[in-house]
Short mmCIF file of N, CA and C in Angstrom, two decimals:
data_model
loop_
_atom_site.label_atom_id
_atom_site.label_comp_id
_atom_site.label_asym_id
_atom_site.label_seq_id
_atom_site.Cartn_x
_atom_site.Cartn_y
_atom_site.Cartn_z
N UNK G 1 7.71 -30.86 -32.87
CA UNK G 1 7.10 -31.00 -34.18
C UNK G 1 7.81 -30.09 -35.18
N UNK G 2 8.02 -30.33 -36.20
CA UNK G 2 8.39 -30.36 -37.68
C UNK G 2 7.31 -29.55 -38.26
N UNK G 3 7.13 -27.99 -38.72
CA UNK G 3 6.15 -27.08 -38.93
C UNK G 3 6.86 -27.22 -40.06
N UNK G 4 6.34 -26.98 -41.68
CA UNK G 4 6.34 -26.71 -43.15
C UNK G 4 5.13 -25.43 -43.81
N UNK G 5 5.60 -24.70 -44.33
CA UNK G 5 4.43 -23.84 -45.36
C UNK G 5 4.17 -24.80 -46.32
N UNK G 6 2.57 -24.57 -46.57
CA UNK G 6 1.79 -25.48 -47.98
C UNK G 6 0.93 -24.05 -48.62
N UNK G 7 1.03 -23.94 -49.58
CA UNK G 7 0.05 -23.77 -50.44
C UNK G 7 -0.77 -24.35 -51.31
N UNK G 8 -2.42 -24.05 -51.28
CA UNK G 8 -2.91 -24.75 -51.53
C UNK G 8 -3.88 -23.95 -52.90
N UNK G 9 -4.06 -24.40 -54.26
CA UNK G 9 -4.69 -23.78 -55.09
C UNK G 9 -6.15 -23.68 -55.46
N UNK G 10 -7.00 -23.39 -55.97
CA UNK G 10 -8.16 -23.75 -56.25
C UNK G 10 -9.37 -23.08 -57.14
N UNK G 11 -10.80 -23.01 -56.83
CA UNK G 11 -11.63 -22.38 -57.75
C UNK G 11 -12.67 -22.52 -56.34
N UNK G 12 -13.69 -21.11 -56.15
CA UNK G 12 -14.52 -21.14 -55.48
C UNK G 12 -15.82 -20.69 -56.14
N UNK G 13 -16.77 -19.82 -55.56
CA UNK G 13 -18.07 -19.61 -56.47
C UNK G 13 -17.52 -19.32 -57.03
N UNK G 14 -18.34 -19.87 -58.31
CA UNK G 14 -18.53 -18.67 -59.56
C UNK G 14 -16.87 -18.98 -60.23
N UNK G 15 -16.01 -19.74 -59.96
CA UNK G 15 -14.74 -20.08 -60.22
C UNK G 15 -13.63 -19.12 -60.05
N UNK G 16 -13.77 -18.64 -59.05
CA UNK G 16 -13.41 -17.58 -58.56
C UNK G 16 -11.80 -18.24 -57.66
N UNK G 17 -10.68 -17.70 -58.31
CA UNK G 17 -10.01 -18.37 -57.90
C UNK G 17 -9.35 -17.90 -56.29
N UNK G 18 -8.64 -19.16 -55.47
CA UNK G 18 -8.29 -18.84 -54.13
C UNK G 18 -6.82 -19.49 -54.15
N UNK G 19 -5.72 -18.99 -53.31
CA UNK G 19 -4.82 -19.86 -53.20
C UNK G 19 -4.80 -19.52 -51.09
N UNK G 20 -4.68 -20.30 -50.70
CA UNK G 20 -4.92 -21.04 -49.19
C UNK G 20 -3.70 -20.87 -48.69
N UNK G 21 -2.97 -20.26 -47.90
CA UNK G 21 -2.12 -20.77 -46.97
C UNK G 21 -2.21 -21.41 -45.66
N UNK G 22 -1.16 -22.26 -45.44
CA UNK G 22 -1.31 -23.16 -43.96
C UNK G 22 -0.04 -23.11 -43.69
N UNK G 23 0.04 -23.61 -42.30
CA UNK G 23 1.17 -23.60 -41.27
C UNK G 23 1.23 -25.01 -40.53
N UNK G 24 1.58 -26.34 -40.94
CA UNK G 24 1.19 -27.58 -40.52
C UNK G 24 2.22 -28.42 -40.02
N UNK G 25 2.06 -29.19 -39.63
CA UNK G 25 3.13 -30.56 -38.80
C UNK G 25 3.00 -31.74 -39.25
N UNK G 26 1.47 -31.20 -40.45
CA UNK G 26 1.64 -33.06 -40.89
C UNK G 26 0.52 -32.84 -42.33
N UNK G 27 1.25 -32.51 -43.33
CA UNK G 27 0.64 -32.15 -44.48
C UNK G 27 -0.62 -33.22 -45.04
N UNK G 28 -0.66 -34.59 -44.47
CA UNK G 28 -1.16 -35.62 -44.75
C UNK G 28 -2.70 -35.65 -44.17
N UNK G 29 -2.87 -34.43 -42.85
CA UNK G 29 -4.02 -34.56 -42.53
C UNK G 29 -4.36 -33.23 -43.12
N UNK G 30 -3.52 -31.88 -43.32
CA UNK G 30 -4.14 -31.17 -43.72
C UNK G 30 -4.75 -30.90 -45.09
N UNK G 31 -3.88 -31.54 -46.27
CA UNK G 31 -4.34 -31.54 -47.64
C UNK G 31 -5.50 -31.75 -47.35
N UNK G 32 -5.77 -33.23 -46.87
CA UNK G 32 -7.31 -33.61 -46.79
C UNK G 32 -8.15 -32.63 -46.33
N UNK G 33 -7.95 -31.99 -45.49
CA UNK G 33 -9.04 -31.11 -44.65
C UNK G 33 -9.57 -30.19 -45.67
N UNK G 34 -8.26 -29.57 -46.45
CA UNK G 34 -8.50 -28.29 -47.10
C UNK G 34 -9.68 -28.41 -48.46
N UNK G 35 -9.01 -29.89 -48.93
CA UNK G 35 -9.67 -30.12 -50.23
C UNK G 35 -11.22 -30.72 -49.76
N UNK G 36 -11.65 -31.21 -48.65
CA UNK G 36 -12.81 -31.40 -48.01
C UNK G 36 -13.44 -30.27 -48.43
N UNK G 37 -13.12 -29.20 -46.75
CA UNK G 37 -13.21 -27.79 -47.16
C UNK G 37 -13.93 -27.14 -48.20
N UNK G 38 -13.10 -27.19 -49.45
CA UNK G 38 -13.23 -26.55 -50.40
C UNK G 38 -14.50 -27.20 -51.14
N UNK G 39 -14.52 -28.96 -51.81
CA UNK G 39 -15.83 -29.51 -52.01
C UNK G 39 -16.86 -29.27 -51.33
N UNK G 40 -16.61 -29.17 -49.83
CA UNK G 40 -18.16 -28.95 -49.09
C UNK G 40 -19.04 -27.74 -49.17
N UNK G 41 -17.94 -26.57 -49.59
CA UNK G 41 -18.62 -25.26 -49.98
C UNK G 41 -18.78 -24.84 -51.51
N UNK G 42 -18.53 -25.91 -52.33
CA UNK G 42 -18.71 -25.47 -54.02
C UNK G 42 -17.98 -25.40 -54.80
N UNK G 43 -16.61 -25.47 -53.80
CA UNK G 43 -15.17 -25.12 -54.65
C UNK G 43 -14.82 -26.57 -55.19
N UNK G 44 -13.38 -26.54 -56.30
CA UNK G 44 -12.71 -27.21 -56.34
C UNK G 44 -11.53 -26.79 -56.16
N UNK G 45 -10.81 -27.96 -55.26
CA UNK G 45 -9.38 -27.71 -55.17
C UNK G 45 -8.52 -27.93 -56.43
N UNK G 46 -7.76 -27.34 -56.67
CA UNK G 46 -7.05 -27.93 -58.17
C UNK G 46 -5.34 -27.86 -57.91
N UNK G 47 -4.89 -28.49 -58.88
CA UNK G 47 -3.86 -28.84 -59.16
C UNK G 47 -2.45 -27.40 -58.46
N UNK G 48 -1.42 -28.00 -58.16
CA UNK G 48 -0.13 -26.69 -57.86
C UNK G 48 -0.14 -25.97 -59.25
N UNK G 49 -0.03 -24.83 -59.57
CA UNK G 49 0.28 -23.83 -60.75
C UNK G 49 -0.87 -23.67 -61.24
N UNK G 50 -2.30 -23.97 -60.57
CA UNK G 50 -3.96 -23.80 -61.59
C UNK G 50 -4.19 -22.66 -61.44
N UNK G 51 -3.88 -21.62 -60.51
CA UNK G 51 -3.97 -20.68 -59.91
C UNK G 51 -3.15 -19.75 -59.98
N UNK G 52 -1.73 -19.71 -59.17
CA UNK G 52 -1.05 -18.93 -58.96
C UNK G 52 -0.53 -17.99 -59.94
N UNK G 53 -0.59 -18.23 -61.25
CA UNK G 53 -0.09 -17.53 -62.27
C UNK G 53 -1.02 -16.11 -62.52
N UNK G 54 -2.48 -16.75 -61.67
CA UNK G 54 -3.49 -15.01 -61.67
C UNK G 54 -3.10 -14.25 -60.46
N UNK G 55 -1.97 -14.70 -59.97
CA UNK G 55 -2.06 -13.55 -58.59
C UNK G 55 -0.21 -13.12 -58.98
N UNK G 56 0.14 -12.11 -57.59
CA UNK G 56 0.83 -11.22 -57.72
C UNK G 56 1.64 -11.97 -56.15
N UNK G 57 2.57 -11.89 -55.84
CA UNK G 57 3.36 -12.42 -54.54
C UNK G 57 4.18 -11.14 -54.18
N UNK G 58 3.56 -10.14 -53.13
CA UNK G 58 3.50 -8.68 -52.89
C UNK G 58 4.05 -8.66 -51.53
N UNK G 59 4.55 -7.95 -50.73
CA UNK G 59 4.80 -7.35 -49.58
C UNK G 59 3.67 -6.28 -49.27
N UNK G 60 3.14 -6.27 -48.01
CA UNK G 60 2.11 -4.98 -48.23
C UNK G 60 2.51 -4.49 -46.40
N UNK G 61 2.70 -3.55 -46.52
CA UNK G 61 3.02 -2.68 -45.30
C UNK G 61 2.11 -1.95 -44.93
N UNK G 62 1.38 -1.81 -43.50
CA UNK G 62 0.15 -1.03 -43.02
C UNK G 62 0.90 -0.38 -42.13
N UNK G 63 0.36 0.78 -42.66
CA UNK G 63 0.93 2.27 -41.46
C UNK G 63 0.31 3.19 -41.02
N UNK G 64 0.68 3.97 -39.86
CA UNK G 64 -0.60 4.69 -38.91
C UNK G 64 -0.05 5.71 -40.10
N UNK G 65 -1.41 6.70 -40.21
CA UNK G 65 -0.99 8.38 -40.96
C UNK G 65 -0.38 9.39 -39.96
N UNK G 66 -0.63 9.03 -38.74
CA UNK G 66 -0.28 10.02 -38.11
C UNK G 66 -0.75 11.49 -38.13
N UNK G 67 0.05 12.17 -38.17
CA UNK G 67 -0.26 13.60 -38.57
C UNK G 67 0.09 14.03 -40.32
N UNK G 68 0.87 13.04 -40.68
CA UNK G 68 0.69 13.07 -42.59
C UNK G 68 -0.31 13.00 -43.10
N UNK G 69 -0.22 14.09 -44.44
CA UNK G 69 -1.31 13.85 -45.40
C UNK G 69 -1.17 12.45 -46.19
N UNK G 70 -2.09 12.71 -47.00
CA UNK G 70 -2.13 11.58 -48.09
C UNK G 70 -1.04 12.00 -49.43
N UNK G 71 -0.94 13.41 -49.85
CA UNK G 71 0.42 13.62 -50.12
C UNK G 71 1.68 13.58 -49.57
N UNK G 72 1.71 13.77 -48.23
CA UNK G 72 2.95 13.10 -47.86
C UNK G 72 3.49 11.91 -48.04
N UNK G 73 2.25 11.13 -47.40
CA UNK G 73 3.02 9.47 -47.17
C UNK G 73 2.95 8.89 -48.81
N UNK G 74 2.24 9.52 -49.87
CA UNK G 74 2.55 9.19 -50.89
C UNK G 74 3.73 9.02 -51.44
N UNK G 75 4.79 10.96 -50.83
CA UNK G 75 5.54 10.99 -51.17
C UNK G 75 6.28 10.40 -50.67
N UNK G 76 5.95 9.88 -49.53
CA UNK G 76 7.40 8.76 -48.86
C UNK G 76 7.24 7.55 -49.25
N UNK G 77 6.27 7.22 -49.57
CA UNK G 77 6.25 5.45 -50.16
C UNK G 77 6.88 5.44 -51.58
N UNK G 78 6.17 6.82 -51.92
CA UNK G 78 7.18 6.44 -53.41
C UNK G 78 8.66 6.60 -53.42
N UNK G 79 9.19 7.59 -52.79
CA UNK G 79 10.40 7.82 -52.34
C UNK G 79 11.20 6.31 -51.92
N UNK G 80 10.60 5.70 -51.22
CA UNK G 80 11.24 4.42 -50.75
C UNK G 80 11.18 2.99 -51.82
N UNK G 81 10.49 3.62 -52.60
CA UNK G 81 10.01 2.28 -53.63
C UNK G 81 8.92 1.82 -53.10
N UNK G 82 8.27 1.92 -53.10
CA UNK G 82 6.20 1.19 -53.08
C UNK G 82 6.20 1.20 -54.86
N UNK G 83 5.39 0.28 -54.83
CA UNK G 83 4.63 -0.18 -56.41
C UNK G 83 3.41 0.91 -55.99
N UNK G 84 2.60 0.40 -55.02
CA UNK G 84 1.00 0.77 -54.52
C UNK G 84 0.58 1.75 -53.52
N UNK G 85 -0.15 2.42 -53.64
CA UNK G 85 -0.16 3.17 -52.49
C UNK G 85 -1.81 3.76 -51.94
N UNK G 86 -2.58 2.76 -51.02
CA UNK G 86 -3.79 3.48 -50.51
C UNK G 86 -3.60 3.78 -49.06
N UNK G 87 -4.76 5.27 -49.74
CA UNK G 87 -4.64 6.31 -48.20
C UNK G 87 -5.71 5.50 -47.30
N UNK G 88 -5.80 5.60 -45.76
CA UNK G 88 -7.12 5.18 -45.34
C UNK G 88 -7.21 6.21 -44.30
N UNK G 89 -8.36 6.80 -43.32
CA UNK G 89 -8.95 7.31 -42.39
C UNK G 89 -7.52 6.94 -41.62
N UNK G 90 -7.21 6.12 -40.79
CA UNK G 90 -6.38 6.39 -39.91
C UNK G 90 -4.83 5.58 -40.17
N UNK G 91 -5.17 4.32 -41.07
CA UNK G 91 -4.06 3.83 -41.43
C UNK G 91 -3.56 3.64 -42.81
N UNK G 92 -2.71 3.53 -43.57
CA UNK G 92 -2.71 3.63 -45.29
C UNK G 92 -2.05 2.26 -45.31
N UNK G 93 -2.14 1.99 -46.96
CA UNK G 93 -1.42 0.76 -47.07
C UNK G 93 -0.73 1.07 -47.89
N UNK G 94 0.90 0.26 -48.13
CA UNK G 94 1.83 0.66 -48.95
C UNK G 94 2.38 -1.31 -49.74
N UNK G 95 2.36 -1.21 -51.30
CA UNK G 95 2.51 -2.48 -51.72
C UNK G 95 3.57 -2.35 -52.28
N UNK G 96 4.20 -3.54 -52.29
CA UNK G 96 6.01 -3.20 -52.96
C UNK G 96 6.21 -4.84 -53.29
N UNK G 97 7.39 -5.14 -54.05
CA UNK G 97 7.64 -6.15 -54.31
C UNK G 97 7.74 -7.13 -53.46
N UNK G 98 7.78 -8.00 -53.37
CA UNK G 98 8.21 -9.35 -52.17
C UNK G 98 9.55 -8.62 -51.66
N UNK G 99 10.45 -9.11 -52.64
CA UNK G 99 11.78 -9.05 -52.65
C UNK G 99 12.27 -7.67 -51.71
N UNK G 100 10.90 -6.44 -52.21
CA UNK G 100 11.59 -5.31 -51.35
C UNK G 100 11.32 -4.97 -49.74
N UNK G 101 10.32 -6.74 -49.61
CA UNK G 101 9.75 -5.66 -48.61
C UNK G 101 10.08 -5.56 -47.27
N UNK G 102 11.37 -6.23 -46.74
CA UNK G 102 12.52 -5.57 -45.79
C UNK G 102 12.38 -4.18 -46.11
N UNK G 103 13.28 -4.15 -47.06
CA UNK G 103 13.77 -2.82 -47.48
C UNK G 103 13.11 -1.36 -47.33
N UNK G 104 11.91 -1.53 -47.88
CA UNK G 104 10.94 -0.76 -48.16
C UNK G 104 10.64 -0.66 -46.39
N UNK G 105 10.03 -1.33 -45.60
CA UNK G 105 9.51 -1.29 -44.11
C UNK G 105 11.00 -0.59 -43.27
N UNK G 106 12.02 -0.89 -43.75
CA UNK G 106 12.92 -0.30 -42.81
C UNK G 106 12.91 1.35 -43.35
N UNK G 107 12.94 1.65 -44.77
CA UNK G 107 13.27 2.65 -45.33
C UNK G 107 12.08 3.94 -44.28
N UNK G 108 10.51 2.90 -44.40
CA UNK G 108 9.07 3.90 -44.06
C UNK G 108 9.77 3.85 -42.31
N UNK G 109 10.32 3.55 -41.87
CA UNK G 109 10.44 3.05 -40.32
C UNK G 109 11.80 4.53 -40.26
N UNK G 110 12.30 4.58 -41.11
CA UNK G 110 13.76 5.41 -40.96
C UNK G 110 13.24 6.88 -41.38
N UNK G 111 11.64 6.58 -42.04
CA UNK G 111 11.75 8.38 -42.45
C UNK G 111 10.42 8.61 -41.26
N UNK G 112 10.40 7.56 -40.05
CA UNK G 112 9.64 8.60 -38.74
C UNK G 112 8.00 7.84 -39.41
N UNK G 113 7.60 7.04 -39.55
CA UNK G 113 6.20 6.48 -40.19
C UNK G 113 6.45 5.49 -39.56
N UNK G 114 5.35 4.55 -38.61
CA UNK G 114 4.96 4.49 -37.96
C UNK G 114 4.57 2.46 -38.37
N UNK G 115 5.09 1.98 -38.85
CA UNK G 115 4.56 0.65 -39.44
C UNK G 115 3.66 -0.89 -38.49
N UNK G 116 2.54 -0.34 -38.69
CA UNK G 116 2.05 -1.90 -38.09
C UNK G 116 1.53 -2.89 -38.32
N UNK G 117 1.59 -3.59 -39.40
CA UNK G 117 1.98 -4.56 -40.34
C UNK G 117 2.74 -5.05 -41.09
N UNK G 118 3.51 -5.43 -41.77
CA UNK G 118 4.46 -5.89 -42.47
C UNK G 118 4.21 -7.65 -43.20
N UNK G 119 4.08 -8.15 -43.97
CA UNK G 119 3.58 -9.50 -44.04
C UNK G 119 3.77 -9.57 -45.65
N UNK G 120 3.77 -10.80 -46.21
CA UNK G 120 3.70 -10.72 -47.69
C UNK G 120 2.32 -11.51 -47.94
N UNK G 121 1.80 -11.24 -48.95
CA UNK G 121 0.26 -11.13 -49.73
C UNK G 121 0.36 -11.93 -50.95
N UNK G 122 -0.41 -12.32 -51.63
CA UNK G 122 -0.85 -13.04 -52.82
C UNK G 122 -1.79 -11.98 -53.12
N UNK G 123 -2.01 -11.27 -54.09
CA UNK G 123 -2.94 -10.24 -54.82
C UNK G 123 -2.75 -10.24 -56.07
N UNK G 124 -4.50 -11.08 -56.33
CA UNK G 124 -5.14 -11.30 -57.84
C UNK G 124 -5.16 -10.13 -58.82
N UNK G 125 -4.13 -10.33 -59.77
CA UNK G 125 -3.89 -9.77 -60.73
C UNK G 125 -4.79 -8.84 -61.56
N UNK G 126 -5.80 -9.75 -62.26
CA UNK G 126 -7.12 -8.97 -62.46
C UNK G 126 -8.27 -9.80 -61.97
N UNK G 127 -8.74 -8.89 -60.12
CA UNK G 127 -9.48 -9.41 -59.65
C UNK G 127 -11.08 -9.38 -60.34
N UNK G 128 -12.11 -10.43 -59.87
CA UNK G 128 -13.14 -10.44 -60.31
C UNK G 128 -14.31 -9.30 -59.82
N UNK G 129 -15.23 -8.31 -60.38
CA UNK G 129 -15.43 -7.25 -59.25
C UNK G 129 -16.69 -7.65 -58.79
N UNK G 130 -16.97 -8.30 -57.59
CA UNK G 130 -18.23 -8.53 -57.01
C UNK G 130 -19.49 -7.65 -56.81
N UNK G 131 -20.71 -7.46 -57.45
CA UNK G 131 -21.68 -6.26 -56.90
C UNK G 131 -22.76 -7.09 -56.63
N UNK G 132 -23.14 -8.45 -57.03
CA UNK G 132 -24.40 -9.37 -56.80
C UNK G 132 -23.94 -9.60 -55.01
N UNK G 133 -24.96 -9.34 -54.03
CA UNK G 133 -25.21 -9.47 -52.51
C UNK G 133 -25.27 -10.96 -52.15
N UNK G 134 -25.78 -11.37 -52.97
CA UNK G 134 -26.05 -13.80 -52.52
C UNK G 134 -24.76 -14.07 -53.15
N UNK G 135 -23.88 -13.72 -54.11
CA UNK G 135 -22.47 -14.05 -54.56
C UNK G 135 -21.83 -13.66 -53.04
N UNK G 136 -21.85 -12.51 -53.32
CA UNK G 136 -20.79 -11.85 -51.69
C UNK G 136 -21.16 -13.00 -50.51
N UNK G 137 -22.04 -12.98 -50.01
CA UNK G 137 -22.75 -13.72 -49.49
C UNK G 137 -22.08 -15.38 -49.39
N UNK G 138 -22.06 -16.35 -50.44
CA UNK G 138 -21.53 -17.39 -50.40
C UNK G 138 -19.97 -17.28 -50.77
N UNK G 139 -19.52 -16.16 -51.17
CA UNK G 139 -17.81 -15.84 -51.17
C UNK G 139 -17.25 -15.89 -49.79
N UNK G 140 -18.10 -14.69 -48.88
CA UNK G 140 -17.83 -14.87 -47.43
C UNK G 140 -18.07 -16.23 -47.03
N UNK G 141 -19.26 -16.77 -46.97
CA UNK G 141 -19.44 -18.49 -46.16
C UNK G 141 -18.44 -19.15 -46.80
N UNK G 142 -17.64 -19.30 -48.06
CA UNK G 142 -16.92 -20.33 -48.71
C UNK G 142 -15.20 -19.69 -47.73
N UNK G 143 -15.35 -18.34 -47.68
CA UNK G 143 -13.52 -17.99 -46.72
C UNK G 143 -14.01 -18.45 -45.72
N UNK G 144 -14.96 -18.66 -44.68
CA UNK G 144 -15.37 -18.99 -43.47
C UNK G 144 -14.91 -20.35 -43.39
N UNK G 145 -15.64 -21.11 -44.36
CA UNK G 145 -15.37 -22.42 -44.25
C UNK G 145 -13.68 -22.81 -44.23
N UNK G 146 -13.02 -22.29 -45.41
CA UNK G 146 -11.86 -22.55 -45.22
C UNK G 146 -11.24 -22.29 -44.30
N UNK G 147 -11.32 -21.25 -43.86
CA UNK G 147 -10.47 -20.32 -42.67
C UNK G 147 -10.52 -21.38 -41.36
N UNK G 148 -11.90 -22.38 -41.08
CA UNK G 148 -12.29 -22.86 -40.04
C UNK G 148 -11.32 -24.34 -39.90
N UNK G 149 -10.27 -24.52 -40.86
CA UNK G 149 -9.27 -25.56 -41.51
C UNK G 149 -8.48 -25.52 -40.16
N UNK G 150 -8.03 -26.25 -38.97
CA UNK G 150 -7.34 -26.09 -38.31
C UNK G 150 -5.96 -25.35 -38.89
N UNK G 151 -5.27 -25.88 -40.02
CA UNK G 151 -3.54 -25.12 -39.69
C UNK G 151 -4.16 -24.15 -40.50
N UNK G 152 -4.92 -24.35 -41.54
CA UNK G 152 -5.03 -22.86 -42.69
C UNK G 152 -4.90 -21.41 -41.68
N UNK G 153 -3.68 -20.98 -42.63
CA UNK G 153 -3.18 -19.34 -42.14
C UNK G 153 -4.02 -17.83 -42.73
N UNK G 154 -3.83 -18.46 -44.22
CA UNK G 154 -4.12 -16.65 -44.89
C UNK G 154 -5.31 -17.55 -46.16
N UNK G 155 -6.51 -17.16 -46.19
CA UNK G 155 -7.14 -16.92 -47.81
C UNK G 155 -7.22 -16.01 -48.33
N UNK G 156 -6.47 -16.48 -50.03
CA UNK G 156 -6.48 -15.20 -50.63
C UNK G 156 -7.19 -15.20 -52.10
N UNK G 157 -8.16 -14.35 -52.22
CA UNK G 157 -9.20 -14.57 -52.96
C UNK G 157 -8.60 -13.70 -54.33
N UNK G 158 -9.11 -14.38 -55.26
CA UNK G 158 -9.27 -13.14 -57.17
C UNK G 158 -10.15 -12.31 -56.97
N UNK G 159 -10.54 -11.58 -56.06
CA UNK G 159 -12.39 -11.24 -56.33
C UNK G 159 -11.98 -10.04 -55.30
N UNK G 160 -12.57 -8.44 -55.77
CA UNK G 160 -12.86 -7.43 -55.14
C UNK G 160 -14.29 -6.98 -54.99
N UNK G 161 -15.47 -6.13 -53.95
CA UNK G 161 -16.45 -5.88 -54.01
C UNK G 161 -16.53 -4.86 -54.59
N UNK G 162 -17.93 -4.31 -55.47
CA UNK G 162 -17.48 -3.02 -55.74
C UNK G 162 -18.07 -2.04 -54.60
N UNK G 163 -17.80 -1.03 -55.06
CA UNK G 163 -18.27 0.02 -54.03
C UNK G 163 -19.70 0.50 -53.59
N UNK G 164 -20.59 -0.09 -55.18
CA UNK G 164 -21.86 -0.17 -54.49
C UNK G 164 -22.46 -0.96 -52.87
N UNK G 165 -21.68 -2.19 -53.59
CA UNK G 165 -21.79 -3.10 -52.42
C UNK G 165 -21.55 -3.12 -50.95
N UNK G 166 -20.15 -2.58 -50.99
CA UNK G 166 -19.45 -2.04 -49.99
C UNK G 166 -20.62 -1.06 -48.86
N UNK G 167 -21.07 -0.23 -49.97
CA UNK G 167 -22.00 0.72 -49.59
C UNK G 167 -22.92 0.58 -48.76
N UNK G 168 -23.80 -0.76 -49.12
CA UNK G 168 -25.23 -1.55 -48.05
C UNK G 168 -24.53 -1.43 -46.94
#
């Protein structure tokens, strides 16, 4: 079989936009599935370019901290070229251009950091900030549904929670 990347665009609650990736052998059954999908949970699927112009096409690199601070690996992501840089409890994330993000993963790999992720991202430009619990709520059931798309790979949503929310 004959595997192709599709992207797929759209609007979910609240018009909240999504762009879909898949990994397929036969684009003819999956369009259908996706745009099913998407009607059965509230969304509409829309047109190539309805979407993509609100998101960002990023490299994002996940790395153990190790024994580094959060000033360190700052200073090494920036050192290497990162755009982005969050600390976490045991692993941080580092965001860099598409284009860099060979570059950038070999550079964090050459200064002794530890990389276990590597992948490129779609990240909504100015995401929408979620704090209503029944929104969150049918945001999650509407990625569920899609995600449950046989080839669909990655959903990638406009929409962040805020930290209240996070909080429950």
């Amino acid at each position: 079989a004959v595997f192709s990347e599709a992207a797929y665009e759209g609007f979910g609650p609240e018009g909240i936009p999504f762009i879909v990736t898949a990994l397929t052998d036969n684009a003819n059954r999956t369009f259908p599935a996706v745009r099913m999908a998407f009607d059965k949970s509230g969304g509409k699927l829309g047109s190539s370019g309805s979407v993509k112009f609100m998101f960002d096409y990023v490299g994002v690199i996940t790395v153990k901290n190790g024994s580094k601070s959060e000033d360190e690996l700052f200073e090494i992501a920036d050192k290497v070229g990162a755009n982005d840089f969050t600390f976490g409890i045991d692993e941080s994330e580092v965001v860099t251009d598409f284009s860099s993000l060979g570059k950038v993963r070999n550079a964090l790999v050459e200064q002794g950091i530890e990389v276990v992720r590597s992948e490129p991202q779609y990240q909504a430009k100015e995401p929408k900030i979620i704090s209503d619990l029944s929104l969150a709520d049918r945001i999650e059931k509407f990625v569920e549904t899609i995600e449950d798309v046989e080839d669909v790979d990655e959903v990638f949503g406009g929409f962040d929670f805020s930290d209240e929310l996070l909080e429950k």
